[in-house]
Amino acid sequence: MHERTRREKTWSLRILVPAMVLLPVAALWILPFASPLPAQQATSSLPWSDGESLQYRLFWPSSLVLGDAGFETVEEGENLRFTATVEARLPQYSIRFTYTSLTTRELCSIRFQQRMQSGSKRREETLEFDADQQMVRRIRDGQTQEFPTSRCPRDPLAALYYFRRQLSEGKSAGDFAVFLDHEIGLRIEKLGSGEIELEGRMVPAEHFRGFYSGSREEKSFEFWTRPDSPRAPLRIRIPFPLATFSADLQ
């Protein structure tokens, strides 16, 4: 495989995975965070209180399998822990991503860790959130940086489950922000309801489109969720210059 092509595919996957996890993928400067719900409202309807495990298959545009992804939710004392793992199998080598998010019951981030293994190379990064000081500390390659944030910051996993909770309660997430390397703004619109085909069978789904700003223009991606209370994502489809990748719930 040519080195340039390999770099392009690796870069696309590094964007695809956060998009799988959060749904946002690129830099957008600061938009206001959605106001956190009061605790008594936020904890009244958590579809994952008894835990949840979701498995996805990643596909190339040709429908060939690119890899697998999994999401797990568990309670940890008064907090929630979300874990996402993604394995992409490329010719000659593989890439594995692991994301872990510890949040309050109101889905405000406490700690977010991401690990990437690409062949023999490994990388790890930790975000530690201080809601009282409205600050996030990023630890990467032995270096520590601090950034301002809101009183209820949300990392990619926390944002994904916040969006699902809002839908489960019959509310709209509207415009909200996510903290990864910095705050990323995301706007989500509902396109309609219908059915999609998954593994040879038709299943009911609600169709959404997310918008974010890249370096030059606004970009978008599509996803479908179950219409029932957990609102699990059924399919995610994200276009890149290299190709349009997708992920289906198994």
Short mmCIF file of C-alpha atoms in Angstrom, two decimals:
data_model
loop_
_atom_site.label_atom_id
_atom_site.label_comp_id
_atom_site.label_asym_id
_atom_site.label_seq_id
_atom_site.Cartn_x
_atom_site.Cartn_y
_atom_site.Cartn_z
CA MET A 1 0.00 0.00 0.00
CA HIS A 2 1.36 3.45 -0.87
CA GLU A 3 2.38 5.49 2.16
CA ARG A 4 0.14 8.42 1.15
CA THR A 5 -2.91 6.17 0.80
CA ARG A 6 -2.15 4.58 4.16
CA ARG A 7 -1.90 7.98 5.81
CA GLU A 8 -5.21 9.06 4.27
CA LYS A 9 -7.01 5.94 5.49
CA THR A 10 -5.48 6.18 8.95
CA TRP A 11 -6.50 9.85 9.21
CA SER A 12 -10.03 9.07 8.04
CA LEU A 13 -10.34 6.39 10.70
CA ARG A 14 -9.05 8.77 13.37
CA ILE A 15 -11.96 11.04 12.45
CA LEU A 16 -14.48 8.23 11.99
CA VAL A 17 -13.99 6.85 15.47
CA PRO A 18 -14.77 10.04 17.42
CA ALA A 19 -17.73 10.44 15.09
CA MET A 20 -18.86 6.94 15.98
CA VAL A 21 -18.44 7.80 19.63
CA LEU A 22 -19.88 11.23 19.67
CA LEU A 23 -20.99 11.98 16.22
CA PRO A 24 -18.93 15.23 15.98
CA VAL A 25 -15.69 15.14 14.08
CA ALA A 26 -14.02 18.39 13.40
CA ALA A 27 -13.12 21.67 14.92
CA LEU A 28 -15.75 24.31 15.52
CA TRP A 29 -15.02 27.21 17.80
CA ILE A 30 -16.98 27.81 20.94
CA LEU A 31 -20.76 27.51 21.01
CA PRO A 32 -22.67 27.62 24.31
CA PHE A 33 -23.22 24.33 26.06
CA ALA A 34 -26.82 23.28 26.44
CA SER A 35 -27.92 24.11 29.98
CA PRO A 36 -27.73 21.00 32.19
CA LEU A 37 -31.03 19.70 33.47
CA PRO A 38 -31.69 19.87 37.21
CA ALA A 39 -30.59 16.69 38.96
CA GLN A 40 -34.11 15.49 39.77
CA GLN A 41 -35.08 15.73 36.08
CA ALA A 42 -31.81 14.41 34.67
CA THR A 43 -31.84 11.24 36.79
CA SER A 44 -35.54 10.46 36.33
CA SER A 45 -35.07 8.71 32.99
CA LEU A 46 -31.79 6.92 32.33
CA PRO A 47 -32.42 4.10 29.86
CA TRP A 48 -29.05 2.53 30.77
CA SER A 49 -29.51 2.31 34.55
CA ASP A 50 -29.28 -1.50 34.34
CA GLY A 51 -26.34 -1.39 31.95
CA GLU A 52 -26.18 -1.62 28.17
CA SER A 53 -24.00 -3.27 25.55
CA LEU A 54 -24.14 -2.37 21.83
CA GLN A 55 -22.11 -3.94 19.02
CA TYR A 56 -21.50 -2.37 15.60
CA ARG A 57 -19.96 -3.46 12.32
CA LEU A 58 -17.91 -0.90 10.36
CA PHE A 59 -18.09 -0.92 6.56
CA TRP A 60 -16.17 0.38 3.60
CA PRO A 61 -18.30 2.03 0.85
CA SER A 62 -18.15 -1.28 -1.03
CA SER A 63 -19.92 -2.91 1.98
CA LEU A 64 -16.80 -4.88 2.84
CA VAL A 65 -16.23 -5.12 6.58
CA LEU A 66 -13.76 -2.57 7.91
CA GLY A 67 -13.92 -3.57 11.58
CA ASP A 68 -16.05 -3.68 14.71
CA ALA A 69 -17.09 -1.32 17.49
CA GLY A 70 -18.68 -1.82 20.89
CA PHE A 71 -20.30 0.43 23.51
CA GLU A 72 -20.86 -0.52 27.16
CA THR A 73 -22.51 1.34 30.04
CA VAL A 74 -22.21 0.50 33.75
CA GLU A 75 -23.01 2.28 37.00
CA GLU A 76 -20.02 3.10 39.19
CA GLY A 77 -21.26 4.26 42.57
CA GLU A 78 -23.06 7.56 42.05
CA ASN A 79 -21.49 7.94 38.60
CA LEU A 80 -21.77 6.35 35.15
CA ARG A 81 -18.97 4.81 33.13
CA PHE A 82 -19.19 4.58 29.33
CA THR A 83 -16.69 2.59 27.28
CA ALA A 84 -16.30 2.43 23.51
CA THR A 85 -13.86 0.21 21.65
CA VAL A 86 -13.21 0.24 17.91
CA GLU A 87 -11.04 -2.12 15.92
CA ALA A 88 -10.35 -1.35 12.26
CA ARG A 89 -8.60 -3.98 10.17
CA LEU A 90 -6.60 -2.48 7.34
CA PRO A 91 -4.35 -4.35 4.92
CA GLN A 92 -1.05 -5.17 6.63
CA TYR A 93 -1.96 -3.69 10.02
CA SER A 94 -4.82 -2.84 12.39
CA ILE A 95 -5.92 0.12 14.48
CA ARG A 96 -7.58 -0.14 17.88
CA PHE A 97 -9.22 2.73 19.77
CA THR A 98 -10.51 2.63 23.35
CA TYR A 99 -12.51 5.49 24.87
CA THR A 100 -13.63 5.62 28.52
CA SER A 101 -15.84 8.31 30.05
CA LEU A 102 -16.71 8.76 33.72
CA THR A 103 -19.66 11.13 34.26
CA THR A 104 -22.07 12.29 36.91
CA ARG A 105 -25.69 11.15 36.82
CA GLU A 106 -26.41 14.42 35.02
CA LEU A 107 -23.96 13.32 32.28
CA CYS A 108 -21.39 15.99 33.12
CA SER A 109 -17.87 14.72 32.44
CA ILE A 110 -15.46 13.87 35.24
CA ARG A 111 -12.76 12.08 33.25
CA PHE A 112 -12.30 11.04 29.63
CA GLN A 113 -9.52 8.76 28.40
CA GLN A 114 -8.65 7.76 24.87
CA ARG A 115 -6.10 5.20 23.78
CA MET A 116 -5.01 4.41 20.24
CA GLN A 117 -2.85 1.56 19.00
CA SER A 118 -1.81 1.67 15.34
CA GLY A 119 0.49 -1.21 14.53
CA SER A 120 3.33 -0.93 17.05
CA LYS A 121 2.55 2.70 17.88
CA ARG A 122 0.56 3.61 20.99
CA ARG A 123 -0.89 6.88 22.18
CA GLU A 124 -2.86 7.85 25.27
CA GLU A 125 -4.60 11.03 26.37
CA THR A 126 -6.61 11.94 29.48
CA LEU A 127 -9.01 14.82 30.08
CA GLU A 128 -9.76 15.64 33.72
CA PHE A 129 -12.72 17.96 34.25
CA ASP A 130 -13.07 20.32 37.22
CA ALA A 131 -16.66 21.58 37.20
CA ASP A 132 -16.12 23.86 40.22
CA GLN A 133 -13.18 25.64 38.58
CA GLN A 134 -14.76 25.34 35.10
CA MET A 135 -11.47 23.97 33.83
CA VAL A 136 -10.32 20.86 31.99
CA ARG A 137 -6.80 19.47 32.27
CA ARG A 138 -5.43 17.56 29.28
CA ILE A 139 -2.54 15.13 29.81
CA ARG A 140 -0.86 14.01 26.59
CA ASP A 141 2.66 12.68 25.96
CA GLY A 142 3.72 13.75 29.43
CA GLN A 143 2.54 17.32 28.80
CA THR A 144 -0.29 18.99 30.73
CA GLN A 145 -2.47 21.81 29.43
CA GLU A 146 -5.50 23.53 30.95
CA PHE A 147 -8.52 24.95 29.14
CA PRO A 148 -11.66 26.77 30.30
CA THR A 149 -14.94 24.94 30.00
CA SER A 150 -18.54 25.12 31.23
CA ARG A 151 -20.00 23.92 34.52
CA CYS A 152 -21.31 20.79 32.81
CA PRO A 153 -18.78 19.89 30.10
CA ARG A 154 -19.41 16.80 28.00
CA ASP A 155 -16.81 14.64 26.34
CA PRO A 156 -17.80 12.72 23.16
CA LEU A 157 -19.29 9.73 24.98
CA ALA A 158 -21.11 11.88 27.53
CA ALA A 159 -22.52 13.98 24.68
CA LEU A 160 -23.75 10.90 22.82
CA TYR A 161 -25.65 9.64 25.85
CA TYR A 162 -26.89 13.13 26.66
CA PHE A 163 -28.40 13.30 23.16
CA ARG A 164 -29.98 9.86 23.59
CA ARG A 165 -31.42 10.81 26.99
CA GLN A 166 -32.94 13.98 25.57
CA LEU A 167 -34.66 11.96 22.83
CA SER A 168 -35.83 9.37 25.37
CA GLU A 169 -37.52 12.14 27.35
CA GLY A 170 -39.21 13.54 24.25
CA LYS A 171 -36.93 16.58 24.12
CA SER A 172 -34.65 18.01 21.47
CA ALA A 173 -30.93 18.30 22.16
CA GLY A 174 -30.79 21.29 19.79
CA ASP A 175 -27.38 22.91 19.40
CA PHE A 176 -24.86 21.72 21.96
CA ALA A 177 -21.12 21.45 22.42
CA VAL A 178 -18.63 18.69 23.06
CA PHE A 179 -15.12 18.87 24.45
CA LEU A 180 -12.43 16.84 22.73
CA ASP A 181 -9.28 18.81 21.89
CA HIS A 182 -11.41 21.90 22.42
CA GLU A 183 -15.10 22.72 22.33
CA ILE A 184 -16.81 21.49 19.20
CA GLY A 185 -20.26 22.77 18.29
CA LEU A 186 -22.84 20.40 16.85
CA ARG A 187 -26.26 21.07 15.35
CA ILE A 188 -28.65 18.14 14.85
CA GLU A 189 -31.83 18.12 12.79
CA LYS A 190 -34.45 15.39 12.50
CA LEU A 191 -35.16 14.38 8.89
CA GLY A 192 -38.04 12.00 9.44
CA SER A 193 -39.19 8.50 10.45
CA GLY A 194 -39.40 5.26 8.53
CA GLU A 195 -37.56 1.96 8.22
CA ILE A 196 -34.04 0.89 7.32
CA GLU A 197 -32.68 -2.54 6.42
CA LEU A 198 -30.31 -4.12 8.93
CA GLU A 199 -28.97 -7.63 8.31
CA GLY A 200 -31.73 -8.44 5.86
CA ARG A 201 -34.67 -7.20 7.92
CA MET A 202 -36.55 -3.92 8.03
CA VAL A 203 -36.54 -2.10 11.37
CA PRO A 204 -38.26 1.17 12.41
CA ALA A 205 -35.89 4.13 12.69
CA GLU A 206 -35.73 7.90 13.06
CA HIS A 207 -33.41 9.73 10.70
CA PHE A 208 -31.15 12.64 11.77
CA ARG A 209 -28.46 14.81 10.23
CA GLY A 210 -25.69 16.43 12.21
CA PHE A 211 -23.83 19.56 11.12
CA TYR A 212 -20.39 20.73 12.18
CA SER A 213 -17.83 23.15 10.75
CA GLY A 214 -14.63 21.90 9.21
CA SER A 215 -11.64 24.05 8.41
CA ARG A 216 -13.32 25.62 5.37
CA GLU A 217 -17.01 24.81 5.28
CA GLU A 218 -19.91 23.28 7.16
CA LYS A 219 -20.03 19.51 6.86
CA SER A 220 -22.64 16.95 7.79
CA PHE A 221 -23.22 13.29 8.58
CA GLU A 222 -26.31 11.11 8.94
CA PHE A 223 -27.48 8.67 11.57
CA TRP A 224 -30.55 6.64 12.47
CA THR A 225 -31.81 5.71 15.96
CA ARG A 226 -34.36 3.33 17.37
CA PRO A 227 -37.72 5.00 18.10
CA ASP A 228 -38.01 3.31 21.52
CA SER A 229 -36.81 4.75 24.83
CA PRO A 230 -33.10 3.76 24.82
CA ARG A 231 -32.79 5.44 21.39
CA ALA A 232 -29.83 3.30 20.44
CA PRO A 233 -28.09 4.44 17.21
CA LEU A 234 -28.84 1.96 14.43
CA ARG A 235 -26.66 3.33 11.64
CA ILE A 236 -24.10 6.09 11.21
CA ARG A 237 -22.91 7.28 7.80
CA ILE A 238 -20.05 9.79 7.52
CA PRO A 239 -18.60 11.17 4.27
CA PHE A 240 -14.89 11.97 3.97
CA PRO A 241 -12.76 13.01 0.98
CA LEU A 242 -11.42 9.45 0.83
CA ALA A 243 -14.80 7.69 1.04
CA THR A 244 -18.10 7.48 2.94
CA PHE A 245 -17.85 5.10 5.88
CA SER A 246 -20.75 3.57 7.78
CA ALA A 247 -21.48 1.60 10.95
CA ASP A 248 -24.49 -0.67 11.59
CA LEU A 249 -25.85 -2.01 14.86
CA GLN A 250 -25.57 -5.80 15.06
#
